[in-house]
Amino acid sequence: MGLSVLTPLLLLVIFSLLQMHTIANKKSYVVYLGGHSHGQDPSLMDLDGVTNSHYGLLGSILGSNDKAKEAIFYSYTRHINGFAAILNEEEAALISKHPNVVSVFLNKGRRLHTTRSWDFLGLERDGVVPLGSIWQKARFGEDTIIGNLDTAFNPSFYINLKISSCFLLGGAHNYIFSFVFGLNQRALVMNGLVPSHQSGVEYVSMEIKTRVHCNRKLIGARYFNKGYAFYAGTLNSSFFTARDYDGHGSHTLSTAGGNFVPGASVFSHGNGTAKGGSPKARVAAYKVCWPPIYGLQCFDADIIAAFDAAISDGVHVLLVSLGGAPAEFLEDAISIGAFHAVKHGILVVGAAGNSGPDLGTVTNVSPWMLTVGASTIDQEFTSYVALGNKKHLKGASLSATGLPSQKFYPLISAADAKAANASATEALQCMPGMLDSRKVKGKILFCLRMNNERTVKGEQAALAGAVGMILANDELNGNDVLSETHLLLASHINFTDGKYAIAYINTTNLMSLQGLDIIAAYTKADGPTNLIFDMRRIPFNSQSGTSMSCPHVSGIAGLLKTLHPDWSPTAIKSAIMTTASTNDDNMEPMLDASYLKATPFAYGAGNVQPNHAMDPGLIYDLTIYDYLNFLCAHHYYKSQINLFSDKPYACPKSFSLADFNYPSIAVPNLSADSVIITRIVTNVGSPGTYRVRVKAPAGVWVTIKPRRMKFKVIGEKKKFKVILKPKVEGKPRGYVFGELVWSDGKHHVRSPLVVKHTEN
């Protein structure tokens, strides 16, 4: 009897181990084949034909179509041509050599990168929208659709965006939308449930419920998890939903397209009216990011599938607040998806990443994307550190609790509170398991910001019994302080004040904390710190970084699309870049995180000015063919470019990257010879005469030909040349900066100039 029971179990274990060994020898890949030739509205027969062609292509490598069907877990059939499959390295290498394949790359993982900000950007003044605001002129982004590749949304997101459901919410995994898979979309369009250009959309796993009032704000959502599942293994029911259990997606999408919602605050901080950049835009959510695996949340195979769906869904702006390490343009999922989106008239706004301030840390660098970095606004959530010597250090915090004023507590450095098995370095970072609670209990703990998550440090301090935490920057992070919803009273101070505080600890140990970023919708499925220990639930949260800047620009892009529906994605990008400011709100030059005068390497084109972007005067426009020329100049193979463009394309015999019609100008190698750059501007404003003024980079002669351009009609194009030559041969070396501005007295069309001197 024992054997009859144990044998099947042993066989199952052996089979499982063999299966794990087999899978361990395989990896998940994306096989990219370029574009499709079946047009904008393919039939089901067209789509089935594409899928079968994928089976045939992979089957020729694996030996049969049946094996190909087992290996392929995504078939990209609508706008992006390709598939995702589980292969071994030899199979991946073989298929990469096929003449119809552009590239084969691993299904890599990526990371996820308010009440006051729109006032800061000039769209309102103390809650009042001025007549000249782009909000008024662009009808608050009405009829524009903003899509978001992120962690999707949460039902509480309904309230925070003022979304009225078209159908009542059912059980845990039903959806709150007006669509069902297979429903005749033409009927939805005729009944006014979606804009006419949104026809042909299919939304999966949605059940019709009793009809109630519907304002058509949130028009749908999808989830994509097959690329993630390869690494995560078997997924439970919580992974087959577009609900946001993280909060990042709810926050970003509401920042871009949320409606006006009064009474928003985070633990009573920053009380006011929350709203998005395009408050009357419609929004769509695409869930591609899930709980972290080895720190990675969003996988390439899912990202490409979401791009393919969003293009079919007819969104106007795609918000992508995620990224990874830079890669070749045709081996990068976001770059590939963005190219196909731009080809269909969709502006893709990507986050530059949060890995600075080191050089070369920007992500999402494809020129067809609008890449956004982060800067500060004139709103602070201040928490002062009061020392026993009456000195106050200004920090930042959104802690929900406080300590009695004028009461001082013992202070201890985490290095002095290390556990027996911990090093001083590990303990100083307040890493999990590195603190001795007997030393910490009842005291204010001093932690250093380095590698682990900031809110995790607060969690460890709370678990160890601390009454408060001082989080000080290390030298690399300098003066970049953040307001966060720590589990205990905490104050984040800069590097300079951190050095002072640690010196103070060495002389005495008394200190007190007196509690005095971007607020937007959040999920009630998780605490504001995303930590298991955090059982608090709030409808709004404050977050910082490029992921928060990215939806601001997406909202502004939505306004520009409503105001100028005929503008290309490149025109919108140019308008935002050339009207940006390099000064702060006090009209002083912007500073970097070290309080030094910033350069374009820190601020890019500058701080966005939405009210100027709606009437930029001139734009630098680009077409798909310009982007193909860009790839030609980067020496991609003719076969790759033909597949990428989904039709034959001949690279020009003479094309220089110096003539790529981008709104900024960079010369990476200025030596003894002159460099000549050509640009073409298009008039999108009133007739007028533009004259140029130049702030030349140090050590560079700059000549503009012509220096005056007269435009008579909208759409008129003019060409000019920029000639750069070093004043002294071979000196100075390194990067220098300047700017070029065309102005008719009303418009100021600014381009950064970046030049690197090199020796012969």
mmCIF file of N, CA and C in Angstrom, residues 631-734:
data_model
loop_
_atom_site.group_PDB
_atom_site.id
_atom_site.type_symbol
_atom_site.label_atom_id
_atom_site.label_comp_id
_atom_site.label_asym_id
_atom_site.label_seq_id
_atom_site.Cartn_x
_atom_site.Cartn_y
_atom_site.Cartn_z
ATOM 1 N N LEU A 631 18.893 55.766 -38.401
ATOM 2 C CA LEU A 631 19.381 54.395 -38.259
ATOM 3 C C LEU A 631 20.423 54.072 -39.325
ATOM 4 N N CYS A 632 20.223 54.621 -40.547
ATOM 5 C CA CYS A 632 21.228 54.435 -41.599
ATOM 6 C C CYS A 632 22.576 54.989 -41.149
ATOM 7 N N ALA A 633 22.546 56.188 -40.544
ATOM 8 C CA ALA A 633 23.790 56.823 -40.093
ATOM 9 C C ALA A 633 24.444 56.041 -38.962
ATOM 10 N N HIS A 634 23.629 55.242 -38.253
ATOM 11 C CA HIS A 634 24.174 54.377 -37.191
ATOM 12 C C HIS A 634 24.600 53.019 -37.737
ATOM 13 N N HIS A 635 24.603 52.887 -39.069
ATOM 14 C CA HIS A 635 25.147 51.711 -39.751
ATOM 15 C C HIS A 635 24.369 50.426 -39.482
ATOM 16 N N TYR A 636 23.045 50.554 -39.355
ATOM 17 C CA TYR A 636 22.229 49.348 -39.320
ATOM 18 C C TYR A 636 22.169 48.748 -40.725
ATOM 19 N N TYR A 637 21.994 47.428 -40.793
ATOM 20 C CA TYR A 637 21.944 46.762 -42.089
ATOM 21 C C TYR A 637 20.706 47.179 -42.872
ATOM 22 N N LYS A 638 20.856 47.204 -44.200
ATOM 23 C CA LYS A 638 19.743 47.555 -45.082
ATOM 24 C C LYS A 638 18.554 46.631 -44.840
ATOM 25 N N SER A 639 18.810 45.341 -44.637
ATOM 26 C CA SER A 639 17.728 44.377 -44.410
ATOM 27 C C SER A 639 16.965 44.692 -43.130
ATOM 28 N N GLN A 640 17.683 45.099 -42.075
ATOM 29 C CA GLN A 640 17.022 45.460 -40.820
ATOM 30 C C GLN A 640 16.127 46.679 -41.004
ATOM 31 N N ILE A 641 16.649 47.689 -41.695
ATOM 32 C CA ILE A 641 15.893 48.931 -41.881
ATOM 33 C C ILE A 641 14.677 48.685 -42.762
ATOM 34 N N ASN A 642 14.792 47.832 -43.775
ATOM 35 C CA ASN A 642 13.647 47.508 -44.626
ATOM 36 C C ASN A 642 12.531 46.849 -43.821
ATOM 37 N N LEU A 643 12.906 45.926 -42.934
ATOM 38 C CA LEU A 643 11.900 45.267 -42.103
ATOM 39 C C LEU A 643 11.319 46.226 -41.071
ATOM 40 N N PHE A 644 12.167 47.071 -40.522
ATOM 41 C CA PHE A 644 11.726 48.051 -39.529
ATOM 42 C C PHE A 644 10.703 49.013 -40.133
ATOM 43 N N SER A 645 10.918 49.388 -41.404
ATOM 44 C CA SER A 645 10.010 50.337 -42.058
ATOM 45 C C SER A 645 8.836 49.644 -42.728
ATOM 46 N N ASP A 646 8.798 48.310 -42.709
ATOM 47 C CA ASP A 646 7.818 47.420 -43.331
ATOM 48 C C ASP A 646 7.630 47.637 -44.829
ATOM 49 N N LYS A 647 8.634 48.261 -45.477
ATOM 50 C CA LYS A 647 8.683 48.335 -46.938
ATOM 51 C C LYS A 647 10.100 48.732 -47.327
ATOM 52 N N PRO A 648 10.497 48.451 -48.578
ATOM 53 C CA PRO A 648 11.880 48.755 -48.974
ATOM 54 C C PRO A 648 12.224 50.222 -48.777
ATOM 55 N N TYR A 649 13.415 50.444 -48.242
ATOM 56 C CA TYR A 649 13.882 51.811 -48.027
ATOM 57 C C TYR A 649 15.373 51.880 -48.352
ATOM 58 N N ALA A 650 15.728 52.842 -49.176
ATOM 59 C CA ALA A 650 17.125 53.012 -49.571
ATOM 60 C C ALA A 650 17.759 54.120 -48.746
ATOM 61 N N CYS A 651 18.815 53.791 -48.027
ATOM 62 C CA CYS A 651 19.510 54.810 -47.252
ATOM 63 C C CYS A 651 20.136 55.842 -48.196
ATOM 64 N N PRO A 652 20.068 57.126 -47.843
ATOM 65 C CA PRO A 652 20.699 58.147 -48.686
ATOM 66 C C PRO A 652 22.206 57.946 -48.746
ATOM 67 N N LYS A 653 22.789 58.279 -49.894
ATOM 68 C CA LYS A 653 24.228 58.086 -50.067
ATOM 69 C C LYS A 653 25.033 59.008 -49.156
ATOM 70 N N SER A 654 24.487 60.190 -48.895
ATOM 71 C CA SER A 654 25.193 61.125 -48.006
ATOM 72 C C SER A 654 24.211 61.682 -46.993
ATOM 73 N N PHE A 655 24.328 61.202 -45.776
ATOM 74 C CA PHE A 655 23.503 61.725 -44.680
ATOM 75 C C PHE A 655 24.358 61.779 -43.428
ATOM 76 N N SER A 656 24.353 62.935 -42.791
ATOM 77 C CA SER A 656 25.129 63.127 -41.574
ATOM 78 C C SER A 656 24.188 63.313 -40.395
ATOM 79 N N LEU A 657 24.545 62.725 -39.269
ATOM 80 C CA LEU A 657 23.746 62.938 -38.052
ATOM 81 C C LEU A 657 23.694 64.408 -37.660
ATOM 82 N N ALA A 658 24.663 65.178 -38.150
ATOM 83 C CA ALA A 658 24.654 66.615 -37.870
ATOM 84 C C ALA A 658 23.440 67.291 -38.487
ATOM 85 N N ASP A 659 22.834 66.672 -39.512
ATOM 86 C CA ASP A 659 21.688 67.258 -40.187
ATOM 87 C C ASP A 659 20.361 66.650 -39.734
ATOM 88 N N PHE A 660 20.405 65.804 -38.713
ATOM 89 C CA PHE A 660 19.171 65.243 -38.152
ATOM 90 C C PHE A 660 18.377 66.380 -37.515
ATOM 91 N N ASN A 661 17.154 66.606 -37.962
ATOM 92 C CA ASN A 661 16.416 67.840 -37.646
ATOM 93 C C ASN A 661 15.837 67.833 -36.230
ATOM 94 N N TYR A 662 16.720 67.737 -35.253
ATOM 95 C CA TYR A 662 16.334 67.653 -33.849
ATOM 96 C C TYR A 662 16.316 69.053 -33.235
ATOM 97 N N PRO A 663 15.457 69.280 -32.210
ATOM 98 C CA PRO A 663 15.365 70.629 -31.620
ATOM 99 C C PRO A 663 16.584 71.067 -30.823
ATOM 100 N N SER A 664 17.492 70.168 -30.529
ATOM 101 C CA SER A 664 18.740 70.548 -29.854
ATOM 102 C C SER A 664 19.906 70.233 -30.781
ATOM 103 N N ILE A 665 21.058 70.845 -30.511
ATOM 104 C CA ILE A 665 22.231 70.682 -31.371
ATOM 105 C C ILE A 665 23.408 70.233 -30.520
ATOM 106 N N ALA A 666 24.014 69.111 -30.901
ATOM 107 C CA ALA A 666 25.166 68.581 -30.173
ATOM 108 C C ALA A 666 26.271 68.212 -31.149
ATOM 109 N N VAL A 667 27.489 68.610 -30.804
ATOM 110 C CA VAL A 667 28.668 68.271 -31.604
ATOM 111 C C VAL A 667 29.631 67.536 -30.686
ATOM 112 N N PRO A 668 29.780 66.208 -30.860
ATOM 113 C CA PRO A 668 30.588 65.425 -29.916
ATOM 114 C C PRO A 668 32.082 65.458 -30.175
ATOM 115 N N ASN A 669 32.521 66.080 -31.293
ATOM 116 C CA ASN A 669 33.961 66.024 -31.606
ATOM 117 C C ASN A 669 34.386 67.227 -32.449
ATOM 118 N N LEU A 670 34.401 68.400 -31.855
ATOM 119 C CA LEU A 670 34.850 69.599 -32.560
ATOM 120 C C LEU A 670 36.373 69.702 -32.448
ATOM 121 N N SER A 671 37.044 69.554 -33.579
ATOM 122 C CA SER A 671 38.507 69.653 -33.588
ATOM 123 C C SER A 671 38.902 70.901 -34.368
ATOM 124 N N ALA A 672 39.947 70.835 -35.192
ATOM 125 C CA ALA A 672 40.427 72.035 -35.900
ATOM 126 C C ALA A 672 39.491 72.460 -37.014
ATOM 127 N N ASP A 673 38.807 71.502 -37.631
ATOM 128 C CA ASP A 673 37.943 71.815 -38.764
ATOM 129 C C ASP A 673 36.588 72.332 -38.307
ATOM 130 N N SER A 674 35.959 73.107 -39.192
ATOM 131 C CA SER A 674 34.613 73.592 -38.919
ATOM 132 C C SER A 674 33.611 72.449 -39.034
ATOM 133 N N VAL A 675 32.536 72.554 -38.273
ATOM 134 C CA VAL A 675 31.413 71.626 -38.378
ATOM 135 C C VAL A 675 30.207 72.415 -38.846
ATOM 136 N N ILE A 676 29.557 71.931 -39.904
ATOM 137 C CA ILE A 676 28.380 72.623 -40.458
ATOM 138 C C ILE A 676 27.149 71.775 -40.182
ATOM 139 N N ILE A 677 26.161 72.389 -39.562
ATOM 140 C CA ILE A 677 24.925 71.707 -39.183
ATOM 141 C C ILE A 677 23.758 72.371 -39.902
ATOM 142 N N THR A 678 22.848 71.566 -40.431
ATOM 143 C CA THR A 678 21.678 72.084 -41.124
ATOM 144 C C THR A 678 20.418 71.777 -40.322
ATOM 145 N N ARG A 679 19.535 72.749 -40.229
ATOM 146 C CA ARG A 679 18.239 72.569 -39.594
ATOM 147 C C ARG A 679 17.152 73.203 -40.469
ATOM 148 N N ILE A 680 15.935 72.658 -40.346
ATOM 149 C CA ILE A 680 14.768 73.189 -41.055
ATOM 150 C C ILE A 680 13.685 73.474 -40.026
ATOM 151 N N VAL A 681 13.147 74.682 -40.042
ATOM 152 C CA VAL A 681 12.060 75.046 -39.130
ATOM 153 C C VAL A 681 10.780 75.266 -39.926
ATOM 154 N N THR A 682 9.658 74.963 -39.297
ATOM 155 C CA THR A 682 8.340 75.116 -39.911
ATOM 156 C C THR A 682 7.533 76.120 -39.109
ATOM 157 N N ASN A 683 6.924 77.065 -39.792
ATOM 158 C CA ASN A 683 6.115 78.073 -39.121
ATOM 159 C C ASN A 683 4.747 77.495 -38.757
ATOM 160 N N VAL A 684 4.401 77.547 -37.459
ATOM 161 C CA VAL A 684 3.083 77.097 -37.007
ATOM 162 C C VAL A 684 2.333 78.234 -36.313
ATOM 163 N N GLY A 685 2.860 79.461 -36.463
ATOM 164 C CA GLY A 685 2.240 80.618 -35.831
ATOM 165 C C GLY A 685 1.870 81.668 -36.851
ATOM 166 N N SER A 686 1.740 82.878 -36.386
ATOM 167 C CA SER A 686 1.385 83.992 -37.262
ATOM 168 C C SER A 686 2.569 84.368 -38.145
ATOM 169 N N PRO A 687 2.317 85.034 -39.294
ATOM 170 C CA PRO A 687 3.425 85.497 -40.138
ATOM 171 C C PRO A 687 4.341 86.429 -39.346
ATOM 172 N N GLY A 688 5.604 86.400 -39.687
ATOM 173 C CA GLY A 688 6.548 87.252 -38.968
ATOM 174 C C GLY A 688 7.966 87.038 -39.430
ATOM 175 N N THR A 689 8.841 87.907 -38.954
ATOM 176 C CA THR A 689 10.259 87.828 -39.283
ATOM 177 C C THR A 689 11.039 87.434 -38.031
ATOM 178 N N TYR A 690 11.787 86.370 -38.152
ATOM 179 C CA TYR A 690 12.571 85.856 -37.032
ATOM 180 C C TYR A 690 14.039 86.217 -37.209
ATOM 181 N N ARG A 691 14.636 86.658 -36.115
ATOM 182 C CA ARG A 691 16.072 86.949 -36.086
ATOM 183 C C ARG A 691 16.720 86.064 -35.033
ATOM 184 N N VAL A 692 17.974 85.728 -35.262
ATOM 185 C CA VAL A 692 18.646 84.782 -34.397
ATOM 186 C C VAL A 692 19.586 85.490 -33.430
ATOM 187 N N ARG A 693 19.675 84.964 -32.237
ATOM 188 C CA ARG A 693 20.715 85.385 -31.294
ATOM 189 C C ARG A 693 21.359 84.121 -30.738
ATOM 190 N N VAL A 694 22.642 84.214 -30.504
ATOM 191 C CA VAL A 694 23.419 83.039 -30.114
ATOM 192 C C VAL A 694 24.239 83.335 -28.874
ATOM 193 N N LYS A 695 24.218 82.420 -27.936
ATOM 194 C CA LYS A 695 25.170 82.424 -26.830
ATOM 195 C C LYS A 695 26.150 81.300 -27.133
ATOM 196 N N ALA A 696 27.336 81.677 -27.596
ATOM 197 C CA ALA A 696 28.296 80.683 -28.075
ATOM 198 C C ALA A 696 28.920 79.906 -26.921
ATOM 199 N N PRO A 697 29.116 78.596 -27.087
ATOM 200 C CA PRO A 697 29.855 77.826 -26.082
ATOM 201 C C PRO A 697 31.284 78.351 -25.956
ATOM 202 N N ALA A 698 31.861 78.194 -24.786
ATOM 203 C CA ALA A 698 33.212 78.705 -24.535
ATOM 204 C C ALA A 698 34.205 78.141 -25.548
ATOM 205 N N GLY A 699 34.992 79.043 -26.132
ATOM 206 C CA GLY A 699 36.033 78.630 -27.053
ATOM 207 C C GLY A 699 35.548 78.260 -28.440
ATOM 208 N N VAL A 700 34.319 78.662 -28.799
ATOM 209 C CA VAL A 700 33.746 78.275 -30.089
ATOM 210 C C VAL A 700 33.232 79.512 -30.828
ATOM 211 N N TRP A 701 33.600 79.619 -32.129
ATOM 212 C CA TRP A 701 32.986 80.612 -33.001
ATOM 213 C C TRP A 701 31.707 79.990 -33.571
ATOM 214 N N VAL A 702 30.594 80.724 -33.498
ATOM 215 C CA VAL A 702 29.329 80.231 -34.037
ATOM 216 C C VAL A 702 28.809 81.226 -35.067
ATOM 217 N N THR A 703 28.560 80.751 -36.282
ATOM 218 C CA THR A 703 28.012 81.578 -37.353
ATOM 219 C C THR A 703 26.702 80.962 -37.829
ATOM 220 N N ILE A 704 25.651 81.790 -37.977
ATOM 221 C CA ILE A 704 24.349 81.332 -38.447
ATOM 222 C C ILE A 704 24.079 81.943 -39.817
ATOM 223 N N LYS A 705 23.676 81.110 -40.776
ATOM 224 C CA LYS A 705 23.342 81.591 -42.113
ATOM 225 C C LYS A 705 22.005 80.992 -42.539
ATOM 226 N N PRO A 706 20.982 81.841 -42.848
ATOM 227 C CA PRO A 706 20.963 83.298 -42.681
ATOM 228 C C PRO A 706 20.674 83.656 -41.221
ATOM 229 N N ARG A 707 20.794 84.901 -40.874
ATOM 230 C CA ARG A 707 20.506 85.364 -39.517
ATOM 231 C C ARG A 707 19.086 85.920 -39.394
ATOM 232 N N ARG A 708 18.377 85.934 -40.521
ATOM 233 C CA ARG A 708 17.017 86.484 -40.533
ATOM 234 C C ARG A 708 16.156 85.621 -41.463
ATOM 235 N N MET A 709 14.945 85.266 -41.007
ATOM 236 C CA MET A 709 14.025 84.468 -41.818
ATOM 237 C C MET A 709 12.627 85.072 -41.733
ATOM 238 N N LYS A 710 11.997 85.248 -42.894
ATOM 239 C CA LYS A 710 10.658 85.834 -42.948
ATOM 240 C C LYS A 710 9.657 84.763 -43.360
ATOM 241 N N PHE A 711 8.612 84.596 -42.545
ATOM 242 C CA PHE A 711 7.571 83.609 -42.818
ATOM 243 C C PHE A 711 6.262 84.332 -43.141
ATOM 244 N N LYS A 712 5.615 83.901 -44.228
ATOM 245 C CA LYS A 712 4.386 84.568 -44.683
ATOM 246 C C LYS A 712 3.121 83.772 -44.352
ATOM 247 N N VAL A 713 3.240 82.425 -44.315
ATOM 248 C CA VAL A 713 2.050 81.597 -44.089
ATOM 249 C C VAL A 713 2.382 80.461 -43.124
ATOM 250 N N ILE A 714 1.329 79.884 -42.528
ATOM 251 C CA ILE A 714 1.493 78.708 -41.676
ATOM 252 C C ILE A 714 1.918 77.527 -42.548
ATOM 253 N N GLY A 715 2.851 76.750 -42.057
ATOM 254 C CA GLY A 715 3.336 75.587 -42.787
ATOM 255 C C GLY A 715 4.558 75.864 -43.632
ATOM 256 N N GLU A 716 4.947 77.135 -43.760
ATOM 257 C CA GLU A 716 6.119 77.483 -44.556
ATOM 258 C C GLU A 716 7.391 77.005 -43.855
ATOM 259 N N LYS A 717 8.324 76.460 -44.635
ATOM 260 C CA LYS A 717 9.566 75.915 -44.095
ATOM 261 C C LYS A 717 10.752 76.758 -44.553
ATOM 262 N N LYS A 718 11.741 76.893 -43.660
ATOM 263 C CA LYS A 718 12.976 77.609 -43.980
ATOM 264 C C LYS A 718 14.160 76.794 -43.451
ATOM 265 N N LYS A 719 15.266 76.861 -44.204
ATOM 266 C CA LYS A 719 16.474 76.141 -43.827
ATOM 267 C C LYS A 719 17.543 77.129 -43.361
ATOM 268 N N PHE A 720 18.299 76.728 -42.345
ATOM 269 C CA PHE A 720 19.444 77.540 -41.930
ATOM 270 C C PHE A 720 20.616 76.638 -41.572
ATOM 271 N N LYS A 721 21.803 77.225 -41.561
ATOM 272 C CA LYS A 721 23.015 76.483 -41.237
ATOM 273 C C LYS A 721 23.676 77.062 -39.993
ATOM 274 N N VAL A 722 24.248 76.180 -39.198
ATOM 275 C CA VAL A 722 25.016 76.561 -38.014
ATOM 276 C C VAL A 722 26.458 76.101 -38.258
ATOM 277 N N ILE A 723 27.378 77.055 -38.253
ATOM 278 C CA ILE A 723 28.793 76.748 -38.500
ATOM 279 C C ILE A 723 29.564 76.958 -37.199
ATOM 280 N N LEU A 724 30.228 75.908 -36.739
ATOM 281 C CA LEU A 724 30.973 75.973 -35.478
ATOM 282 C C LEU A 724 32.446 75.705 -35.741
ATOM 283 N N LYS A 725 33.293 76.509 -35.114
ATOM 284 C CA LYS A 725 34.734 76.356 -35.267
ATOM 285 C C LYS A 725 35.424 76.729 -33.964
ATOM 286 N N PRO A 726 36.442 75.949 -33.549
ATOM 287 C CA PRO A 726 37.145 76.278 -32.297
ATOM 288 C C PRO A 726 37.962 77.555 -32.445
ATOM 289 N N LYS A 727 37.973 78.363 -31.386
ATOM 290 C CA LYS A 727 38.770 79.593 -31.413
ATOM 291 C C LYS A 727 40.257 79.289 -31.316
ATOM 292 N N VAL A 728 40.608 78.296 -30.495
ATOM 293 C CA VAL A 728 42.001 77.894 -30.327
ATOM 294 C C VAL A 728 42.082 76.400 -30.559
ATOM 295 N N GLU A 729 42.942 75.984 -31.463
ATOM 296 C CA GLU A 729 43.027 74.580 -31.841
ATOM 297 C C GLU A 729 43.416 73.707 -30.649
ATOM 298 N N GLY A 730 42.577 72.688 -30.393
ATOM 299 C CA GLY A 730 42.890 71.712 -29.352
ATOM 300 C C GLY A 730 42.546 72.139 -27.943
ATOM 301 N N LYS A 731 42.104 73.393 -27.755
ATOM 302 C CA LYS A 731 41.784 73.863 -26.402
ATOM 303 C C LYS A 731 40.471 74.637 -26.445
ATOM 304 N N PRO A 732 39.704 74.649 -25.373
ATOM 305 C CA PRO A 732 39.795 73.743 -24.212
ATOM 306 C C PRO A 732 39.226 72.382 -24.559
ATOM 307 N N ARG A 733 39.460 71.401 -23.695
ATOM 308 C CA ARG A 733 38.900 70.074 -23.904
ATOM 309 C C ARG A 733 37.672 69.883 -23.020
ATOM 310 N N GLY A 734 36.816 68.937 -23.395
ATOM 311 C CA GLY A 734 35.610 68.678 -22.631
ATOM 312 C C GLY A 734 34.402 69.376 -23.216
#
